[in-house]
Short mmCIF file of C-alpha atoms and ligand atoms in Angstrom, two decimals:
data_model
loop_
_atom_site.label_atom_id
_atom_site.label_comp_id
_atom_site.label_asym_id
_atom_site.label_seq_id
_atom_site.Cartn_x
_atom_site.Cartn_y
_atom_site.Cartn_z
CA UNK B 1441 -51.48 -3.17 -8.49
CA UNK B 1442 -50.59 -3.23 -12.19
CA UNK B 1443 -52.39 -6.12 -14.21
CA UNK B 1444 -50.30 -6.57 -17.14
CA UNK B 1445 -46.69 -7.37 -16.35
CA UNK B 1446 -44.00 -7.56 -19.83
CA UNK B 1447 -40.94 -9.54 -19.22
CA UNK B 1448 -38.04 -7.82 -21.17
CA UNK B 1449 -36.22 -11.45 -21.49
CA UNK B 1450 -36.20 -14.11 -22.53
CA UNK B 1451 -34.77 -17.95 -21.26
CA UNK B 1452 -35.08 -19.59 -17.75
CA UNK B 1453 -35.52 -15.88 -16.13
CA UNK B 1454 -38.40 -15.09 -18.43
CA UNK B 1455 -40.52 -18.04 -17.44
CA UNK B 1456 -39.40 -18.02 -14.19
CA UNK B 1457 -41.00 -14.24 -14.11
CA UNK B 1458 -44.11 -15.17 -15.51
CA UNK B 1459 -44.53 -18.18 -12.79
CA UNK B 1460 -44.51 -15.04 -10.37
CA UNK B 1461 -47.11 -13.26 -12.41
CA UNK B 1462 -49.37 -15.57 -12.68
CA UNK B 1463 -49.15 -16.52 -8.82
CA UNK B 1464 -50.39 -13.17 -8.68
CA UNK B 1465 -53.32 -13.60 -10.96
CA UNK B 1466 -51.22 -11.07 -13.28
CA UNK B 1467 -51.42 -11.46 -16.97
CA UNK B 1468 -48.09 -11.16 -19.20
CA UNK B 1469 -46.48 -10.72 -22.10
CA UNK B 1470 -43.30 -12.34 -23.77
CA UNK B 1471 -41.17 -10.80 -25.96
CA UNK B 1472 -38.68 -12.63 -28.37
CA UNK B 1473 -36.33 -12.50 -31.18
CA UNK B 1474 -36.45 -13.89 -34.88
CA UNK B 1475 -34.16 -16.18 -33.59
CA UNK B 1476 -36.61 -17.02 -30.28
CA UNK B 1477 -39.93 -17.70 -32.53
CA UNK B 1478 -40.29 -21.05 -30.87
CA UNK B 1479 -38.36 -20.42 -27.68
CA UNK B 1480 -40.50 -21.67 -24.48
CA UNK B 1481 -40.79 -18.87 -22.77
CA UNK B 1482 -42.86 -17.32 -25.74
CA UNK B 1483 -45.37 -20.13 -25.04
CA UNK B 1484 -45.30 -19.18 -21.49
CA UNK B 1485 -46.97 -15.76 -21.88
CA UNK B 1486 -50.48 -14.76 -22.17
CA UNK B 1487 -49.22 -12.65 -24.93
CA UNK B 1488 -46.11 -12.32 -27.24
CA UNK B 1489 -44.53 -9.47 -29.09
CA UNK B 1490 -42.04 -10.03 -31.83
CA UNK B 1491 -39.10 -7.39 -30.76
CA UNK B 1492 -36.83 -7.83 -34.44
CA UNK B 1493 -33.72 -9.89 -35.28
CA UNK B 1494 -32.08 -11.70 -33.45
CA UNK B 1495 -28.62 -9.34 -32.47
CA UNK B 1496 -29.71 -7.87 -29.35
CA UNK B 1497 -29.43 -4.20 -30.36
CA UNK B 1498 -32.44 -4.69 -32.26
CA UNK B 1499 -34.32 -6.60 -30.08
CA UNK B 1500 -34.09 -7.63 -26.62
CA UNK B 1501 -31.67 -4.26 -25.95
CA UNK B 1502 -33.88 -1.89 -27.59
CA UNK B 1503 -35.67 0.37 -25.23
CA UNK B 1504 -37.60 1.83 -28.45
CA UNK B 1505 -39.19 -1.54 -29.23
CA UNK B 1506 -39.77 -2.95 -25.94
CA UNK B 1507 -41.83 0.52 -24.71
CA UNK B 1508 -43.38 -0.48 -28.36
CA UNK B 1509 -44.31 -3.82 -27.39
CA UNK B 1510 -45.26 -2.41 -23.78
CA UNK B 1511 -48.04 -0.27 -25.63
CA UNK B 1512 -49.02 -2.76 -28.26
CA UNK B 1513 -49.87 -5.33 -25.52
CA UNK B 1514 -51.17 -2.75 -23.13
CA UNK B 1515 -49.04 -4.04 -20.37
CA UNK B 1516 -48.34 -1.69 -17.68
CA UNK B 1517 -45.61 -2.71 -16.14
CA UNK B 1518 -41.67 -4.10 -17.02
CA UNK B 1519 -39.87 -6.79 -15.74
CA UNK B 1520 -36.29 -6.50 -16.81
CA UNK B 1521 -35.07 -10.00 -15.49
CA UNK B 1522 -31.38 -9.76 -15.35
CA UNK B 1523 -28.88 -9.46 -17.91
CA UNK B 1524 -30.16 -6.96 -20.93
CA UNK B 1525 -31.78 -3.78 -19.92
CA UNK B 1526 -32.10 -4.52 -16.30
CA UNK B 1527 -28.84 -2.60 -14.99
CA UNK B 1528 -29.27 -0.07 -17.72
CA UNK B 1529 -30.73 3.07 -15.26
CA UNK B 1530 -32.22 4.87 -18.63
CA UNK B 1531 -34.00 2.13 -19.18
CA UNK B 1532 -36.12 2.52 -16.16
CA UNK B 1533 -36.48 5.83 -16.55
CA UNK B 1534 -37.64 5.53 -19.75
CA UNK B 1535 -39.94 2.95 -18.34
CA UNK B 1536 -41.79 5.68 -16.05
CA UNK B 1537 -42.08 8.02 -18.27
CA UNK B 1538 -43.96 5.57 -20.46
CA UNK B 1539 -46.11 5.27 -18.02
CA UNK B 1540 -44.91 1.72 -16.82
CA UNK B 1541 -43.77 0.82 -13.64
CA UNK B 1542 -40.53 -0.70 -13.53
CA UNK B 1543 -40.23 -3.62 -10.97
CA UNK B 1544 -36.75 -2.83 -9.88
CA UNK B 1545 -34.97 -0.30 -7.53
CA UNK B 1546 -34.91 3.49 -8.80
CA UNK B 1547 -33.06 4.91 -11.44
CA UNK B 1548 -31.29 6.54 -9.76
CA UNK B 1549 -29.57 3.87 -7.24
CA UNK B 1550 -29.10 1.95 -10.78
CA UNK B 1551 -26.73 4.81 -12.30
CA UNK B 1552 -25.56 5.07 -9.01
CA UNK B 1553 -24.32 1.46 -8.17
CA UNK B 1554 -23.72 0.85 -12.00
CA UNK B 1555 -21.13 3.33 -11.98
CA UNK B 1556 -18.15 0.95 -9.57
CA UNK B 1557 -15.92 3.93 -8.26
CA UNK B 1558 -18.98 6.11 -7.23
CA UNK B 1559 -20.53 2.49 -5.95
CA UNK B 1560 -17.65 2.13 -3.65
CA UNK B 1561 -17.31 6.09 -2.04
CA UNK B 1562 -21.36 5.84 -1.74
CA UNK B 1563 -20.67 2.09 0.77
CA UNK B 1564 -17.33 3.76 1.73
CA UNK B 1565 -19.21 6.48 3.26
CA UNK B 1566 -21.89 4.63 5.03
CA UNK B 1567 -19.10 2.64 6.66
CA UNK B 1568 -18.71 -0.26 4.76
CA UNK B 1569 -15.60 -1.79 4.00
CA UNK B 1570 -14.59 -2.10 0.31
CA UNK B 1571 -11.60 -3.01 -1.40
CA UNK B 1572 -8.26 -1.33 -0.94
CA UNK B 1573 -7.70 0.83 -4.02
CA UNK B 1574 -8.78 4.10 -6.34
CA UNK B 1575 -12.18 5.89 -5.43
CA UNK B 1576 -12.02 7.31 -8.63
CA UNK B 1577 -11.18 5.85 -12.37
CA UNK B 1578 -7.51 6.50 -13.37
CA UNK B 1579 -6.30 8.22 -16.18
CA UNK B 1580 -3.43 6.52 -17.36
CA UNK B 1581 -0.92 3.81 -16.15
CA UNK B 1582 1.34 6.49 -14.47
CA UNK B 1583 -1.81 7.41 -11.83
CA UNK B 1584 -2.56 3.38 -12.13
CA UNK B 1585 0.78 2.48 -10.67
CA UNK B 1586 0.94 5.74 -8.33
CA UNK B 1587 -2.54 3.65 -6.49
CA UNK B 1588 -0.45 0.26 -6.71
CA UNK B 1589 2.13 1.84 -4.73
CA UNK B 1590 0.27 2.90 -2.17
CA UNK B 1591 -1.62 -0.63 -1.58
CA UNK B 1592 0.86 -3.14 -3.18
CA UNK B 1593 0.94 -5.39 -5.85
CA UNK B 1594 -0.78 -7.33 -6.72
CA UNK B 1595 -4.03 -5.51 -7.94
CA UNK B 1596 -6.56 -5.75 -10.50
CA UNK B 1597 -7.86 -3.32 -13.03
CA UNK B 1598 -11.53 -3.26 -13.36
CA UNK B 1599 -13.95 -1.57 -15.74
CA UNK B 1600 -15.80 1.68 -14.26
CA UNK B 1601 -18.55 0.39 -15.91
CA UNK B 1602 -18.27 -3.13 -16.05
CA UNK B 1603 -20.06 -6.44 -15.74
CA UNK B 1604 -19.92 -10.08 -16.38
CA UNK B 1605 -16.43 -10.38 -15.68
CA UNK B 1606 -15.50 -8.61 -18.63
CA UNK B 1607 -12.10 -6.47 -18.72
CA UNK B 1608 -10.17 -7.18 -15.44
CA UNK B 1609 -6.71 -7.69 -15.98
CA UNK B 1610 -4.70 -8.97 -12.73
CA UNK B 1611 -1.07 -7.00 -12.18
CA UNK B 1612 1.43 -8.57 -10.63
CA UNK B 1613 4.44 -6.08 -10.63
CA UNK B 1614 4.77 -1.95 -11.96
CA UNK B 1615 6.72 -3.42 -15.44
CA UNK B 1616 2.96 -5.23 -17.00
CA UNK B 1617 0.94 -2.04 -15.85
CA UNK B 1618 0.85 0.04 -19.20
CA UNK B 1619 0.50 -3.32 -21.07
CA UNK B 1620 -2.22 -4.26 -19.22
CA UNK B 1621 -3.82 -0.84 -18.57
CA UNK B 1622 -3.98 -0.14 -22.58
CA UNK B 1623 -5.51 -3.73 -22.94
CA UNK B 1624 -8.03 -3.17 -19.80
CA UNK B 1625 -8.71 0.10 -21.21
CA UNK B 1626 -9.51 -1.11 -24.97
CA UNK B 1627 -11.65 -4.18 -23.00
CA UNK B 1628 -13.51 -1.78 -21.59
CA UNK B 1629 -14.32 0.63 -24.22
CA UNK B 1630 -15.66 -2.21 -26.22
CA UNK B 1631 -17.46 -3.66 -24.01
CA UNK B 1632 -19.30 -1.15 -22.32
CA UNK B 1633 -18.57 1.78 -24.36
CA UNK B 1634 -16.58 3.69 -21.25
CA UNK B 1635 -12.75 2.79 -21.10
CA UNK B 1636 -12.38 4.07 -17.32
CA UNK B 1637 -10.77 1.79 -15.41
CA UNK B 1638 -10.11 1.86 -11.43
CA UNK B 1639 -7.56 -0.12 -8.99
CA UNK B 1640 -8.05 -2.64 -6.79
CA UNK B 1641 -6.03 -4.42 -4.47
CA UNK B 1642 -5.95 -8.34 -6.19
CA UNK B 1643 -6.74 -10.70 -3.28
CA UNK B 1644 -5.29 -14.34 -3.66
CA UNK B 1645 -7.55 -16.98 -3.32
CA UNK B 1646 -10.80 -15.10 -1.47
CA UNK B 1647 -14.24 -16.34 -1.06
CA UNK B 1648 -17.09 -14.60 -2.94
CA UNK B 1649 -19.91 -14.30 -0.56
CA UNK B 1650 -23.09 -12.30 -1.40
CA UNK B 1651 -26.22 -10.76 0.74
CA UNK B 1652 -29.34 -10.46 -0.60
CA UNK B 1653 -31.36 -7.43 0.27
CA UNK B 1654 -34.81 -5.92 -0.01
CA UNK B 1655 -35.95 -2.62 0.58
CA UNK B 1656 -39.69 -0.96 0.19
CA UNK B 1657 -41.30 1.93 -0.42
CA UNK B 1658 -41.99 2.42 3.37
CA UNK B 1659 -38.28 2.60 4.12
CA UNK B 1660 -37.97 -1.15 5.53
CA UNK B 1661 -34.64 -2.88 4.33
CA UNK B 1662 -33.89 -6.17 5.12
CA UNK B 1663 -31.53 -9.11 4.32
CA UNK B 1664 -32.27 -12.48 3.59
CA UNK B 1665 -29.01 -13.61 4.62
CA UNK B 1666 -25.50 -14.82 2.47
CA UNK B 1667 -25.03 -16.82 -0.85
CA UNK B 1668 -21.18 -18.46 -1.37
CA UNK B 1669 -20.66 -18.33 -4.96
CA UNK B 1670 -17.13 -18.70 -4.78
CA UNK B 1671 -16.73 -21.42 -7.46
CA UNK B 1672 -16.35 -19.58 -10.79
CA UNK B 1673 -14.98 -19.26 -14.43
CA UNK B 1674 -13.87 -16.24 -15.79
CA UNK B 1675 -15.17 -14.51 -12.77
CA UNK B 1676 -18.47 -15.75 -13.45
CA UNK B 1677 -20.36 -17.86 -11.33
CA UNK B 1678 -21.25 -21.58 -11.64
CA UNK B 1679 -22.35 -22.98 -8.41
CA UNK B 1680 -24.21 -21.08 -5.19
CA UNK B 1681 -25.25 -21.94 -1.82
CA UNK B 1682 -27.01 -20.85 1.61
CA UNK B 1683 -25.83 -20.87 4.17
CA UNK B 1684 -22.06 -20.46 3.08
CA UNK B 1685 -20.33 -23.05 4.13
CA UNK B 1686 -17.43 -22.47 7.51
CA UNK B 1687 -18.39 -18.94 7.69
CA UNK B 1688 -17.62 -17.72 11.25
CA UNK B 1689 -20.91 -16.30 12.93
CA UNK B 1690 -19.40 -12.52 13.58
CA UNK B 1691 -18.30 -12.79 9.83
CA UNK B 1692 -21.76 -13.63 8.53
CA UNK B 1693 -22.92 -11.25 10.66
CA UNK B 1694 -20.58 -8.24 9.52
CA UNK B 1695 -21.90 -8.92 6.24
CA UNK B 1696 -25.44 -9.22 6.64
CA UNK B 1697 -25.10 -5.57 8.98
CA UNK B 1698 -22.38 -3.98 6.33
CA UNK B 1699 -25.13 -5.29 3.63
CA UNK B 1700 -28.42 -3.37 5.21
CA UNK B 1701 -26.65 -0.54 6.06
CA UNK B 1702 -25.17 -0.13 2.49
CA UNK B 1703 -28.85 -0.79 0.75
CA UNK B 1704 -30.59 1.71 3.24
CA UNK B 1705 -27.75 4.77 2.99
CA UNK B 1706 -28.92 4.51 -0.33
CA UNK B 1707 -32.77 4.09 0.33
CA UNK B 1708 -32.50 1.09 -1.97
CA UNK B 1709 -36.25 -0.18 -3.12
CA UNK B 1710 -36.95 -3.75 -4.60
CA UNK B 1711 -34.42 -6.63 -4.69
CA UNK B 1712 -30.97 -6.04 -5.07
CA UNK B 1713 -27.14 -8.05 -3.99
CA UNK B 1714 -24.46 -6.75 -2.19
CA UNK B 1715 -21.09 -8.64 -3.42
CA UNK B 1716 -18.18 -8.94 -1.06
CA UNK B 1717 -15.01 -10.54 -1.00
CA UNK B 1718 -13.75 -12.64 2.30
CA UNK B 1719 -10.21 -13.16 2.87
CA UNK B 1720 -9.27 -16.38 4.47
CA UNK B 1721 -8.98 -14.23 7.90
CA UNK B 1722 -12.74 -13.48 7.81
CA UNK B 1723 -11.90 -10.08 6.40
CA UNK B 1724 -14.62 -9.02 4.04
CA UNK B 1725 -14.74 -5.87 1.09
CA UNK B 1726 -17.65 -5.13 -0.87
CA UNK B 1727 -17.12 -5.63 -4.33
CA UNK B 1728 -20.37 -3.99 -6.09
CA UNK B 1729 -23.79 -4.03 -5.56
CA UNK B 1730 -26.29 -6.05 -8.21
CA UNK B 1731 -29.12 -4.17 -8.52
CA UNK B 1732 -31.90 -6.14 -9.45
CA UNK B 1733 -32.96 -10.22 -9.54
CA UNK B 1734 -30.11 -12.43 -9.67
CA UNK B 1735 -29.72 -15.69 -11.56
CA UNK B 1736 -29.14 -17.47 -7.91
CA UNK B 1737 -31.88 -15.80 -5.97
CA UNK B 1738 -33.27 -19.59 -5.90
CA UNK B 1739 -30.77 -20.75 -3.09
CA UNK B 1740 -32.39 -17.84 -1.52
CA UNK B 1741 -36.09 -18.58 -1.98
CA UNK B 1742 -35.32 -22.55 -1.44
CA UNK B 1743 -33.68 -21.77 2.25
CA UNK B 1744 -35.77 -18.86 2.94
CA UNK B 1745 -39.45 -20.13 1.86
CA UNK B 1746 -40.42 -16.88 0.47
CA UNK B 1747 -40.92 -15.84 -3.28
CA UNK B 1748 -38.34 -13.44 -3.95
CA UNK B 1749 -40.78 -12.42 -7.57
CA UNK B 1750 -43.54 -12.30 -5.93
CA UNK B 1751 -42.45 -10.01 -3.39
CA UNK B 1752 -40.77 -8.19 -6.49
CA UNK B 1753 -44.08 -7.35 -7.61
CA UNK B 1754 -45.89 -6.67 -4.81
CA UNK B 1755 -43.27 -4.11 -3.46
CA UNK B 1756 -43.43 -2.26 -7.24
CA UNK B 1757 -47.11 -1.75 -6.81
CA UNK B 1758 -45.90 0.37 -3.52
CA UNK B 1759 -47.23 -2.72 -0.93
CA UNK B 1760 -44.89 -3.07 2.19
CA UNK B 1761 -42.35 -5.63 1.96
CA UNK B 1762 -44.35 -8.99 2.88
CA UNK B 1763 -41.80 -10.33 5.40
CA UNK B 1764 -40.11 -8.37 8.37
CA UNK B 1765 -36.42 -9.55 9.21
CA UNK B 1766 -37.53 -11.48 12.21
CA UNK B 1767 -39.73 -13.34 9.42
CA UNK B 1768 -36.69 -14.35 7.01
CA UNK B 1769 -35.22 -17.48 8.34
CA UNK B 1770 -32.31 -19.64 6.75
CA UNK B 1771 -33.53 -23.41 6.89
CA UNK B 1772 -32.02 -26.39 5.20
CA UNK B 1773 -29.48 -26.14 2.70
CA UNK B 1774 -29.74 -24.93 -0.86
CA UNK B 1775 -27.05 -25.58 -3.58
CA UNK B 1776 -27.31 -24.56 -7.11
CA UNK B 1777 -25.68 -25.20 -10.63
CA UNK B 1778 -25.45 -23.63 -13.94
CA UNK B 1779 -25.44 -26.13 -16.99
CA UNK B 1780 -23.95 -24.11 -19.84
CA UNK B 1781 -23.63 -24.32 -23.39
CA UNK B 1782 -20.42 -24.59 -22.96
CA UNK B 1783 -16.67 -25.99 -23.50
CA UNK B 1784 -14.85 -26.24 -20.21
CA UNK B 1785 -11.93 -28.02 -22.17
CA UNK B 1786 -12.10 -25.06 -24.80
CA UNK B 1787 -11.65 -22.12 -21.50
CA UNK B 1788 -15.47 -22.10 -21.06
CA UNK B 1789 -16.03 -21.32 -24.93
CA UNK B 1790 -19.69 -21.09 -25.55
CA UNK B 1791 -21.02 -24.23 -27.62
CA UNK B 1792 -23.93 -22.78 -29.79
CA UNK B 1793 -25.90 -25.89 -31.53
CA UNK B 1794 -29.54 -27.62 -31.51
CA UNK B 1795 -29.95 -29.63 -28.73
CA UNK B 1796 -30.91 -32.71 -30.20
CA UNK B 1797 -31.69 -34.44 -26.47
CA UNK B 1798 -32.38 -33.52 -23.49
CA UNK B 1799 -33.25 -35.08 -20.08
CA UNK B 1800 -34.17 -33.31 -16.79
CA UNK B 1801 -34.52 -34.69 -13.78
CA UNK B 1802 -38.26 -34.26 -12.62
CA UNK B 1803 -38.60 -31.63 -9.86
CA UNK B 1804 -40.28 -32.40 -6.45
CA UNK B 1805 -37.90 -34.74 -3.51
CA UNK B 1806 -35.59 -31.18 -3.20
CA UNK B 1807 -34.70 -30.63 -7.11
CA UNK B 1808 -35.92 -27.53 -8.65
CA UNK B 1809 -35.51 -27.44 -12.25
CA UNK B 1810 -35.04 -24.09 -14.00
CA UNK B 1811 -35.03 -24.42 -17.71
CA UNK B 1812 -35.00 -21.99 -20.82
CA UNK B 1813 -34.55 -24.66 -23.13
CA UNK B 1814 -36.37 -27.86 -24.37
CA UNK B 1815 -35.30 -30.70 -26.68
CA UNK B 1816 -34.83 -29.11 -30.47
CA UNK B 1817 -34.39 -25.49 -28.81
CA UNK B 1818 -31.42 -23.94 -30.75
CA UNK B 1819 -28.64 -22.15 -28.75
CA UNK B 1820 -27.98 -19.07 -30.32
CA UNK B 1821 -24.55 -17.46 -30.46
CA UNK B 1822 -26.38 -14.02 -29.88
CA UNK B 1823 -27.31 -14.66 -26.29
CA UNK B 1824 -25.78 -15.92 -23.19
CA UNK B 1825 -25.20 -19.99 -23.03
CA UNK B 1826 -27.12 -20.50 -20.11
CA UNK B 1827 -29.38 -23.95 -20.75
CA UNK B 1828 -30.57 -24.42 -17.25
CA UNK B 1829 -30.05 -24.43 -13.24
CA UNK B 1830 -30.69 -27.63 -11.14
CA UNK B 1831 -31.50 -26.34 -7.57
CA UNK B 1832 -30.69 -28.94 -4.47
CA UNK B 1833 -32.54 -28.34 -1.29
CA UNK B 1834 -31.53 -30.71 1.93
CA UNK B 1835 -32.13 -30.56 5.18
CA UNK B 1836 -28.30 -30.06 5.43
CA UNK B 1837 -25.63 -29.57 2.94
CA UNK B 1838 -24.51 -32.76 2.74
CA UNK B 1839 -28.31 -33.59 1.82
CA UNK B 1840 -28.30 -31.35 -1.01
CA UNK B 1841 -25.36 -32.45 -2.42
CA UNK B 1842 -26.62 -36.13 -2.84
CA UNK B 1843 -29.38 -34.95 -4.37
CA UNK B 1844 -27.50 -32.72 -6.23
CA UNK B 1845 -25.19 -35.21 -7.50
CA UNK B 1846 -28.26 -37.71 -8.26
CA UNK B 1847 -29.71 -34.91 -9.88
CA UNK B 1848 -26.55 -34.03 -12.11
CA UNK B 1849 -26.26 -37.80 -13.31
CA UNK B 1850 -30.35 -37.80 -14.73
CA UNK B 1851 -29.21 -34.90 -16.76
CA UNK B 1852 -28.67 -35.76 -20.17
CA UNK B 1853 -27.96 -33.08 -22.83
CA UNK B 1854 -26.91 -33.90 -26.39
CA UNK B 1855 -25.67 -31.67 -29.26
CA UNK B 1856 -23.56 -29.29 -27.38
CA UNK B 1857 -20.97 -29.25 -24.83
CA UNK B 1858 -22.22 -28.43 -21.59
CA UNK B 1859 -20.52 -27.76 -18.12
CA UNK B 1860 -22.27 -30.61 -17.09
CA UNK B 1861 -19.59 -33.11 -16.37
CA UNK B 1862 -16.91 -30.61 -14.85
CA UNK B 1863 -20.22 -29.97 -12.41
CA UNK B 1864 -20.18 -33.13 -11.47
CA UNK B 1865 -16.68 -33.76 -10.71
CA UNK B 1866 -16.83 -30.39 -8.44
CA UNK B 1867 -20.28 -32.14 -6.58
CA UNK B 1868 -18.08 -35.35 -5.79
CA UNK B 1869 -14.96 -33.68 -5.28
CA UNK B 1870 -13.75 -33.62 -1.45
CA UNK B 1871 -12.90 -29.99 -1.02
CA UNK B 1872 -16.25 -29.14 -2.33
CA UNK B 1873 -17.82 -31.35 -0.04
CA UNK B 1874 -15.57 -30.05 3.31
CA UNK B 1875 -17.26 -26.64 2.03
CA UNK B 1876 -13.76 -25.15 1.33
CA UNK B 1877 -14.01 -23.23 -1.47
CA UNK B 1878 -12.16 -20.12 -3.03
CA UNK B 1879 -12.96 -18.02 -6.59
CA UNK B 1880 -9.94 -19.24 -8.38
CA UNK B 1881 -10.24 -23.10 -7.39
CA UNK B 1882 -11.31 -23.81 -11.16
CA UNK B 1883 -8.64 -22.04 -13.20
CA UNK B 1884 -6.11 -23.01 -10.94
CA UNK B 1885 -7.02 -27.16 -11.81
CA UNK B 1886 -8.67 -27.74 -8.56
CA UNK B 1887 -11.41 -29.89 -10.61
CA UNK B 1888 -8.86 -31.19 -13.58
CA UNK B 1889 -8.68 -35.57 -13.41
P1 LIG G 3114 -18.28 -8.14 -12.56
O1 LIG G 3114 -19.17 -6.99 -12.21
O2 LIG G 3114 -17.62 -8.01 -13.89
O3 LIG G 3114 -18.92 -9.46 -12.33
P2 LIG G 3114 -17.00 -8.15 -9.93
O4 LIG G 3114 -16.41 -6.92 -9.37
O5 LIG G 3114 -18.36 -8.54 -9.40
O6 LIG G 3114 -17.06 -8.03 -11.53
O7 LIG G 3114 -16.02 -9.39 -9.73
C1 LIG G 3114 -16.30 -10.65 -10.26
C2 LIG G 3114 -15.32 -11.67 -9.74
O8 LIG G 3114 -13.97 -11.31 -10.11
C3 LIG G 3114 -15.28 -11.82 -8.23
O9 LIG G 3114 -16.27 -12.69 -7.73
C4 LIG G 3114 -13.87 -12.37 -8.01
O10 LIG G 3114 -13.81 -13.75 -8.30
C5 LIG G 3114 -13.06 -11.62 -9.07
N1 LIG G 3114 -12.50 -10.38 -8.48
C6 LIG G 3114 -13.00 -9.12 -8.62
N2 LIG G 3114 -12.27 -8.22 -7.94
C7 LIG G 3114 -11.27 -8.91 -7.35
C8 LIG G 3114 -10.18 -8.54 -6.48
N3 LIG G 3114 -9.99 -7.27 -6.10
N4 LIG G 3114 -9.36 -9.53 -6.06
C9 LIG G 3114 -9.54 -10.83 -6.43
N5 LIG G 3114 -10.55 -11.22 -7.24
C10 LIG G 3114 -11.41 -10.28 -7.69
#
């Protein structure tokens, strides 16, 4: 095993990290931003290592000064979190040949899953189902509408590259498809510095519902069963569960099989997250894969009892998998929310600022607090708005959403917006509680009043 693990992040995901290392008996090393100086999860390290200014090409993006910190701090392995570097596949290759081991899946699967078309002919071919559309990026809006015809409108144009539900533009009808394909296109481009864009058939009104997978070194993959993170703004997520709520045994079941077959056709190592889509028939497509720790992995760990960082860790150092899939049971409930710096009345703009108070509810009695911030802790415009998650465990899902909801009223958060109260309309709001629950639910009003 390694001894010294550096966390290339920084917020709730950081600390979170280091909790894992330190179960371990690991020691570890922050890094941070100008703009981070007094962020907690600088505190949280044995060790810190200013990276450079606060935009994160010089500093929390930088593979130059993160293998620099890596050295300086003699840590010998990398913890990408998510977000950042932890998708970026020459990253970890860059990692090992520093010398560090990077606790994630293989380069290789990252370019592989990172890149959506090839993503979808690599699950395509190992038999699981995907979304109607192009296997390959289109060239222009002529060969864009020639792959609407064939599968109907409406679709979606998606970024070959993308992420963060940045640069998907929904087509209704053959007359917007230049318009949008130039604007997907220039999304794209700036975004992720690749303007290929693909086709996709544009379901109305499906269910995102997510497996979470883990494969070793031995060969072993297994799942530990769904997440529904179906409610959403701007295709982001904003509140996850397990078990998904009304999902039909043989559907759950598709998944969970389509989910370990796709991970071991390509012998996928370390934690990663199959997305699909579910039609309201039970129908489900996989959208992409996630290929590394995601920011709702603790619905996961709450339901499943095991330590999804932990096992992170331990797999990186080339240990079996500590659990076998007989081992990964779903118990209880698990719900969890995103508080956001954030303006839902502004379309979700972020809300930079100093929080100037803060109250969390103490953890313990089923709440699990996962914080990045404290009270004084500046929000920065540079990074992503996310404050902190409130986890809800119950014995059923009408448990955790009590608790939940008691949990949501002891938060108090002063000095920016936050999507704090449209949270706690959605945990009182009757559709949410009957579990039915669709991705577009939020921007079509659902939650309004
Ligand atoms: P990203 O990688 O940018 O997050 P995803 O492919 O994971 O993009 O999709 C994010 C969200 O966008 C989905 O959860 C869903 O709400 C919406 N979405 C993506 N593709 C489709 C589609 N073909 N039809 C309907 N909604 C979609």
């Amino acid at each position: 095993m390694f001894r010294t693990v550096l966390v290339a992040n920084r917020g709730e995901i950081a600390r979170r990290v280091f909790r894992g290392c330190r179960a371990l008996g690991l020691s570890t090393v922050a890094v941070y931003s100008e703009a981070d100086r007094d962020a907690p999860h600088v505190k949280d390290a044995d060790r810190a290592v200013l990276l450079g200014p606060a935009p994160p090409r010089e500093s929390y993006l930088s593979v130059e000064r993160i293998l620099a910190a890596a050295r300086e701090s003699g840590a010998d392995a990398v913890h990408p979190g998510y977000g950042f570097l932890s998708e970026n596949w020459r990253f970890a290759e860059a990692c090992a040949q520093g010398g560090l081991t990077f606790i994630g899946p293989s380069a290789e699967a990252i370019r592989a899953m990172g890149d959506k078309p090839e993503a979808r002919r690599r699950m395509a071919a190992a038999g699981v189902p995907i979304v109607p559309g192009s296997s390959e990026p289109v060239a222009d809006a002529v060969a864009a509408g020639r792959v609407a015809g064939e599968i109907g409108y409406p679709v979606i144009l998606k970024a070959a590259a993308g992420g963060g539900g940045i640069g998907m533009a929904k087509v209704t009808s053959a007359g917007e498809l230049a318009g949008a394909f130039a604007t997907a296109t220039r999304r794209a481009q700036s975004a992720f510095g690749s303007g290929q864009v693909y086709v996709e058939r544009y379901l109305e009104a499906p269910r995102h519902v997510e497996v979470q997978v883990f494969g070793d070194t031995k060969g072993s993959v297994v799942h530990l069963h769904e997440r529904e993170c179906s409610i959403q703004r701007r295709h982001q997520k904003l509140v996850e569960e397990s078990p998904a709520p009304n999902l039909e045994t043989k559907t759950k079941r598709g998944l969970t099989d389509a989910a370990v077959a796709g991970a071991r056709a390509i012998g996928y190592v370390n934690a990663g997250t199959l997305e699909f889509l579910v039609d309201p028939q039970g129908g489900f497509y996989f959208l992409e894969m996630n290929t590394r720790l995601q920011v709702e992995h603790p619905v996961t760990e709450e339901v499943t009892g095991l330590d999804l960082v932990a096992a992170q860790l331990r797999v990186a150092a080339g240990e079996p998998l500590p659990f076998s899939q007989d081992e990964v049971e779903q118990r209880g409930a698990a719900i969890e929310v995103r508080v956001y710096a954030e303006d839902p009345a502004k379309n979700f703009l972020p809300s930079p600022g100093t929080i100037t108070r803060l109250a969390l509810p103490g953890g313990g009695e089923g709440i699990r607090v996962e914080s990045g911030v404290v009270e004084g802790s500046v929000v920065s415009v540079h990074y992503d708005p996310l404050l902190f998650k409130l986890i809800a465990l119950g014995a059923d899902r009408t448990g955790a959403i009590e608790r939940l909801a008691r949990a949501l009223d002891a938060c108090v958060v002063e000095g920016v917006k936050t999507t704090l109260p449209l949270l706690r309309t959605i945990a009182a709001h009757p559709d949410f509680r009957r579990g039915r629950v669709h991705t577009q639910m939020v921007e079509q009003g659902a939650f309004h009043g």
